[in-house]
Amino acid sequence: MSKYINPFTDVGFKKIFGQEINKDLLIDFLNSLLQGERVINDVKFLDKEQLSEFKDDRSLIYDVYCESEGGEKIIVEMQNRSQPYYKNRSIYYAAESIARQGERGTEWMFDVKAVYCVSFLNFRQAGISDEFRTDVALMNMQSKELFSDKIRLIYLQLPLFTKTVSECENHFERWIYVLKNMEKLDRYPFEIKDKVFKKLIETCEVSSWTREERIKYDHALKQFRDTLAVMEGQKQEGREQGIEQGRAEEKLTIARNMKEKDMDANLIAEVTGLSLEEIAEL
């Protein structure tokens, strides 16, 4: 058993970012993420079921839905398995959060508060970028300037973060390093000068949890590992299918070349393993 929890499990993610008692951890992370752009002093947790009328397998998706003191809505998600429409899904969630701000009557003048959707991706997502962090906003296509700050999508592709302890240059990178390597740590990798990081380590130490918390965590860890096992199985199956397809195409290519040279069909069948019917159709 690891000394520290796996933060990418349902229980681990919510323990760090989804509890009122630990909201200072969430605030500190968000401020490191948005440093130089804005400062968040407080958040309140909202009912994340407002985000959608349906939910898929909860072993795969874990989220936090909160509101800053200025009214901005912030969605933080942990995604462990690639989805072909994940970009559309994150846009839908952000758009839905904006639409829910609407009020009836003529007095409401579209006072829309910004929505931030922060996605931890424990895989490389096709169609985003080849960078660890990708920031998306509405842009004026002609001037290339920001058109509106009301919707922000931030994707963090964890496999693309490869920095070592000594290479981490700022508070945000230290956050990512600790989260990505938490389960493998036997001690804290940085000097504990910041009380938030000290609390993070104490929160994630498994030995400090109650028996009930440990049981829930063990179950969540099993789901997480099962998910990874399924993903790996799908990758291997895809590779095997690709190899078989390549071999089949190679046989067809050889058969065509032999047939073009007017070689005997029986000889072609013997060399390639194709049937006489398959050779006749080439």
Coordinates of C-alpha atoms in Angstrom, one line a residue:
M1 CA 0.0 0.0 0.0
S2 CA 1.4 3.4 -1.0
K3 CA 1.9 6.0 1.7
Y4 CA -0.1 8.6 -0.2
I5 CA -3.4 8.3 -2.1
N6 CA -3.9 8.2 -5.8
P7 CA -5.5 11.6 -6.5
F8 CA -7.0 10.3 -9.8
T9 CA -9.4 8.1 -8.1
D10 CA -12.9 9.3 -7.3
V11 CA -12.3 9.4 -3.6
G12 CA -8.8 10.8 -3.9
F13 CA -9.8 13.6 -6.2
K14 CA -12.8 14.7 -4.1
K15 CA -10.7 14.4 -0.9
I16 CA -8.3 17.0 -2.2
F17 CA -10.6 19.3 -4.2
G18 CA -14.2 18.6 -3.4
Q19 CA -14.6 19.1 0.4
E20 CA -15.5 22.3 2.2
I21 CA -12.8 21.6 4.8
N22 CA -10.2 21.5 2.1
K23 CA -11.4 24.3 -0.1
D24 CA -8.2 26.2 0.6
L25 CA -6.4 23.6 -1.4
L26 CA -8.7 24.1 -4.4
I27 CA -8.4 27.9 -4.1
D28 CA -4.6 27.7 -4.0
F29 CA -4.5 25.4 -7.0
L30 CA -6.8 27.6 -9.0
N31 CA -4.8 30.7 -8.2
S32 CA -1.6 29.0 -9.3
L33 CA -3.4 28.0 -12.5
L34 CA -4.7 31.5 -13.2
Q35 CA -1.7 33.4 -11.9
G36 CA -1.4 36.8 -13.5
E37 CA -4.9 36.6 -14.7
R38 CA -7.1 36.8 -11.6
V39 CA -7.1 36.1 -7.9
I40 CA -9.8 33.9 -6.2
N41 CA -10.2 34.5 -2.5
D42 CA -13.1 32.2 -1.8
V43 CA -15.3 29.6 -3.4
K44 CA -18.6 27.9 -2.6
F45 CA -19.4 24.4 -3.8
L46 CA -22.4 24.0 -6.1
D47 CA -24.5 21.0 -6.9
K48 CA -22.6 19.4 -9.7
E49 CA -25.7 17.5 -10.8
Q50 CA -26.8 20.8 -12.3
L51 CA -24.2 20.4 -15.0
S52 CA -26.2 17.7 -16.8
E53 CA -29.3 15.7 -16.8
F54 CA -27.3 12.5 -17.3
K55 CA -24.1 11.0 -16.0
D56 CA -21.9 8.4 -17.5
D57 CA -19.8 5.8 -15.6
R58 CA -18.7 7.5 -12.4
S59 CA -15.6 5.3 -12.3
L60 CA -14.3 7.3 -15.2
I61 CA -15.3 11.0 -14.5
Y62 CA -14.9 13.0 -11.3
D63 CA -15.8 16.6 -11.1
V64 CA -16.0 19.7 -8.8
Y65 CA -18.4 22.5 -9.5
C66 CA -18.0 25.8 -7.6
E67 CA -18.4 29.5 -7.7
S68 CA -15.9 32.2 -6.9
E69 CA -16.8 35.2 -4.7
G70 CA -17.2 37.2 -7.9
G71 CA -19.8 34.8 -9.3
E72 CA -17.6 33.0 -11.8
K73 CA -18.5 29.4 -12.3
I74 CA -15.6 26.9 -12.2
I75 CA -15.8 23.3 -13.3
V76 CA -12.8 21.0 -12.4
E77 CA -12.8 17.5 -13.9
M78 CA -10.6 14.5 -13.8
Q79 CA -10.9 12.3 -16.8
N80 CA -9.1 8.9 -16.9
R81 CA -10.2 7.6 -20.3
S82 CA -10.1 9.2 -23.7
Q83 CA -13.5 10.0 -25.3
P84 CA -13.8 10.9 -29.0
Y85 CA -16.1 13.8 -28.2
Y86 CA -14.4 15.1 -25.0
K87 CA -13.9 18.6 -26.4
N88 CA -17.6 18.9 -27.3
R89 CA -18.5 17.6 -23.9
S90 CA -16.4 20.3 -22.1
I91 CA -17.9 23.0 -24.4
Y92 CA -21.4 21.7 -23.6
Y93 CA -20.8 21.8 -19.8
A94 CA -19.4 25.4 -20.0
A95 CA -22.3 26.5 -22.3
E96 CA -24.9 25.0 -20.0
S97 CA -23.4 26.7 -17.0
I98 CA -23.6 30.0 -18.8
A99 CA -27.2 29.4 -19.9
R100 CA -28.3 28.6 -16.4
Q101 CA -27.4 32.1 -15.3
G102 CA -30.2 33.6 -17.4
E103 CA -33.1 35.2 -15.5
R104 CA -36.6 35.9 -16.6
G105 CA -37.9 39.4 -17.1
T106 CA -36.6 42.6 -18.8
E107 CA -34.5 43.8 -15.9
W108 CA -31.8 41.1 -16.5
M109 CA -29.3 42.6 -19.0
F110 CA -27.3 39.5 -19.7
D111 CA -24.9 40.0 -16.8
V112 CA -23.1 36.7 -17.6
K113 CA -20.3 35.6 -15.3
A114 CA -17.3 33.8 -16.7
V115 CA -17.2 30.0 -16.7
Y116 CA -13.9 28.2 -16.4
C117 CA -13.7 24.5 -17.3
V118 CA -10.5 22.9 -16.1
S119 CA -9.9 19.4 -17.3
F120 CA -7.2 17.0 -15.9
L121 CA -6.7 14.5 -18.6
N122 CA -4.8 11.3 -17.6
F123 CA -4.1 10.6 -21.3
R124 CA -3.3 12.4 -24.5
Q125 CA -6.5 13.7 -26.1
A126 CA -6.6 13.8 -29.9
G127 CA -7.5 17.1 -31.4
I128 CA -6.3 19.4 -28.5
S129 CA -2.5 20.0 -28.9
D130 CA 0.9 18.4 -28.3
E131 CA 1.4 20.6 -25.2
F132 CA 0.8 19.7 -21.6
R133 CA -1.4 22.8 -21.1
T134 CA -3.9 24.2 -23.6
D135 CA -5.9 27.3 -22.9
V136 CA -8.9 28.0 -25.1
A137 CA -11.0 31.3 -25.2
L138 CA -13.2 33.2 -27.7
M139 CA -11.0 35.1 -30.1
N140 CA -11.5 37.7 -32.8
M141 CA -10.3 35.8 -35.9
Q142 CA -9.1 39.0 -37.7
S143 CA -7.2 40.8 -34.9
K144 CA -6.3 37.6 -33.0
E145 CA -7.3 39.4 -29.8
L146 CA -9.5 38.1 -27.0
F147 CA -13.2 38.6 -28.0
S148 CA -14.7 37.6 -24.7
D149 CA -13.5 36.3 -21.3
K150 CA -16.9 34.6 -20.5
I151 CA -15.8 31.1 -21.4
R152 CA -12.4 29.5 -20.7
L153 CA -11.4 25.9 -21.4
I154 CA -8.2 24.7 -19.9
Y155 CA -6.9 21.2 -20.7
L156 CA -4.0 19.6 -18.7
Q157 CA -2.7 16.5 -20.4
L158 CA -0.8 14.9 -17.6
P159 CA 1.3 12.4 -19.7
L160 CA 2.9 15.4 -21.4
F161 CA 4.1 16.8 -18.1
T162 CA 7.5 15.3 -17.7
K163 CA 9.4 17.7 -15.5
T164 CA 11.5 16.4 -12.6
V165 CA 11.5 17.9 -9.1
S166 CA 14.5 20.2 -9.9
E167 CA 12.9 21.3 -13.2
C168 CA 9.7 22.6 -11.6
E169 CA 9.9 26.4 -11.9
N170 CA 6.8 27.7 -10.1
H171 CA 4.0 26.9 -7.7
F172 CA 1.7 25.6 -10.5
E173 CA 4.3 23.1 -11.8
R174 CA 4.9 21.9 -8.2
W175 CA 1.2 21.2 -7.8
I176 CA 1.2 19.2 -11.0
Y177 CA 4.3 17.3 -10.1
V178 CA 2.9 16.3 -6.7
L179 CA -0.5 15.3 -8.1
K180 CA 1.0 13.2 -10.9
N181 CA 3.5 11.4 -8.7
M182 CA 1.6 11.4 -5.4
E183 CA 1.1 7.6 -5.2
K184 CA 4.7 6.9 -5.9
L185 CA 6.1 9.3 -3.3
D186 CA 7.6 8.1 0.0
R187 CA 8.2 11.6 1.2
Y188 CA 7.4 15.1 0.2
P189 CA 9.7 16.2 -2.7
F190 CA 9.9 19.9 -1.9
E191 CA 10.7 21.9 1.2
I192 CA 7.4 22.3 3.1
K193 CA 7.3 26.1 3.6
D194 CA 3.8 26.7 2.3
K195 CA 1.1 25.7 4.7
V196 CA -1.2 24.7 1.8
F197 CA 1.3 22.1 0.6
K198 CA 1.8 20.9 4.2
K199 CA -2.0 20.4 4.4
L200 CA -2.0 18.7 1.0
I201 CA 0.5 16.1 2.2
E202 CA -1.3 15.5 5.5
T203 CA -4.6 15.1 3.7
C204 CA -3.2 12.6 1.2
E205 CA -1.5 10.4 3.8
V206 CA -3.5 7.2 3.9
S207 CA -2.5 6.3 7.5
S208 CA -4.4 9.4 8.7
W209 CA -7.7 8.2 7.3
T210 CA -10.5 6.4 9.1
R211 CA -11.3 2.8 8.4
E212 CA -14.5 3.8 6.5
E213 CA -12.5 6.2 4.4
R214 CA -9.9 3.5 3.6
I215 CA -12.6 1.1 2.5
K216 CA -14.1 3.7 0.2
Y217 CA -10.7 4.6 -1.2
D218 CA -9.7 0.9 -1.8
H219 CA -13.0 0.5 -3.8
A220 CA -12.3 3.6 -5.8
L221 CA -8.7 2.5 -6.4
K222 CA -9.9 -0.8 -7.7
Q223 CA -12.3 1.0 -10.2
F224 CA -9.4 3.2 -11.3
R225 CA -7.1 0.2 -11.9
D226 CA -9.9 -1.7 -13.7
T227 CA -10.3 1.3 -16.0
L228 CA -6.6 1.4 -16.8
A229 CA -6.7 -2.4 -17.4
V230 CA -9.6 -2.1 -19.8
M231 CA -7.8 0.8 -21.7
E232 CA -4.6 -1.2 -22.0
G233 CA -6.6 -4.2 -23.2
Q234 CA -8.2 -2.1 -25.9
K235 CA -4.8 -0.7 -27.0
Q236 CA -3.3 -4.2 -27.3
E237 CA -6.4 -5.4 -29.2
G238 CA -6.1 -2.5 -31.5
R239 CA -2.4 -3.2 -32.1
E240 CA -3.0 -6.9 -32.8
Q241 CA -5.8 -6.0 -35.2
G242 CA -3.5 -3.6 -36.9
I243 CA -0.8 -6.2 -37.3
E244 CA -3.2 -8.7 -38.7
Q245 CA -4.6 -6.2 -41.1
G246 CA -1.1 -5.3 -42.2
R247 CA -0.3 -9.0 -42.9
A248 CA -3.5 -9.4 -44.9
E249 CA -2.7 -6.4 -47.0
E250 CA 0.8 -7.6 -47.6
K251 CA -0.5 -11.0 -48.8
L252 CA -2.9 -9.2 -51.2
T253 CA -0.1 -7.0 -52.6
I254 CA 2.2 -10.1 -53.2
A255 CA -0.7 -11.9 -54.8
R256 CA -1.5 -9.0 -57.2
N257 CA 2.2 -8.7 -58.2
M258 CA 2.4 -12.4 -58.9
K259 CA -0.8 -12.3 -60.8
E260 CA 0.4 -9.4 -63.0
K261 CA 3.3 -11.6 -63.9
D262 CA 0.9 -14.3 -65.1
M263 CA 2.1 -16.8 -62.4
D264 CA 0.0 -19.9 -61.8
A265 CA -2.9 -19.3 -59.4
N266 CA -2.1 -22.5 -57.5
L267 CA 1.5 -21.2 -56.9
I268 CA 0.1 -17.8 -55.8
A269 CA -2.2 -19.6 -53.3
E270 CA 0.7 -21.7 -52.0
V271 CA 2.9 -18.6 -51.5
T272 CA 0.3 -16.3 -50.0
G273 CA -2.2 -18.6 -48.3
L274 CA -5.1 -17.0 -50.1
S275 CA -7.8 -19.2 -51.6
L276 CA -8.2 -19.5 -55.4
E277 CA -11.5 -17.6 -55.1
E278 CA -9.8 -14.7 -53.4
I279 CA -7.0 -14.7 -56.0
A280 CA -9.6 -14.7 -58.9
E281 CA -11.2 -11.6 -57.5
L282 CA -8.0 -9.6 -57.5

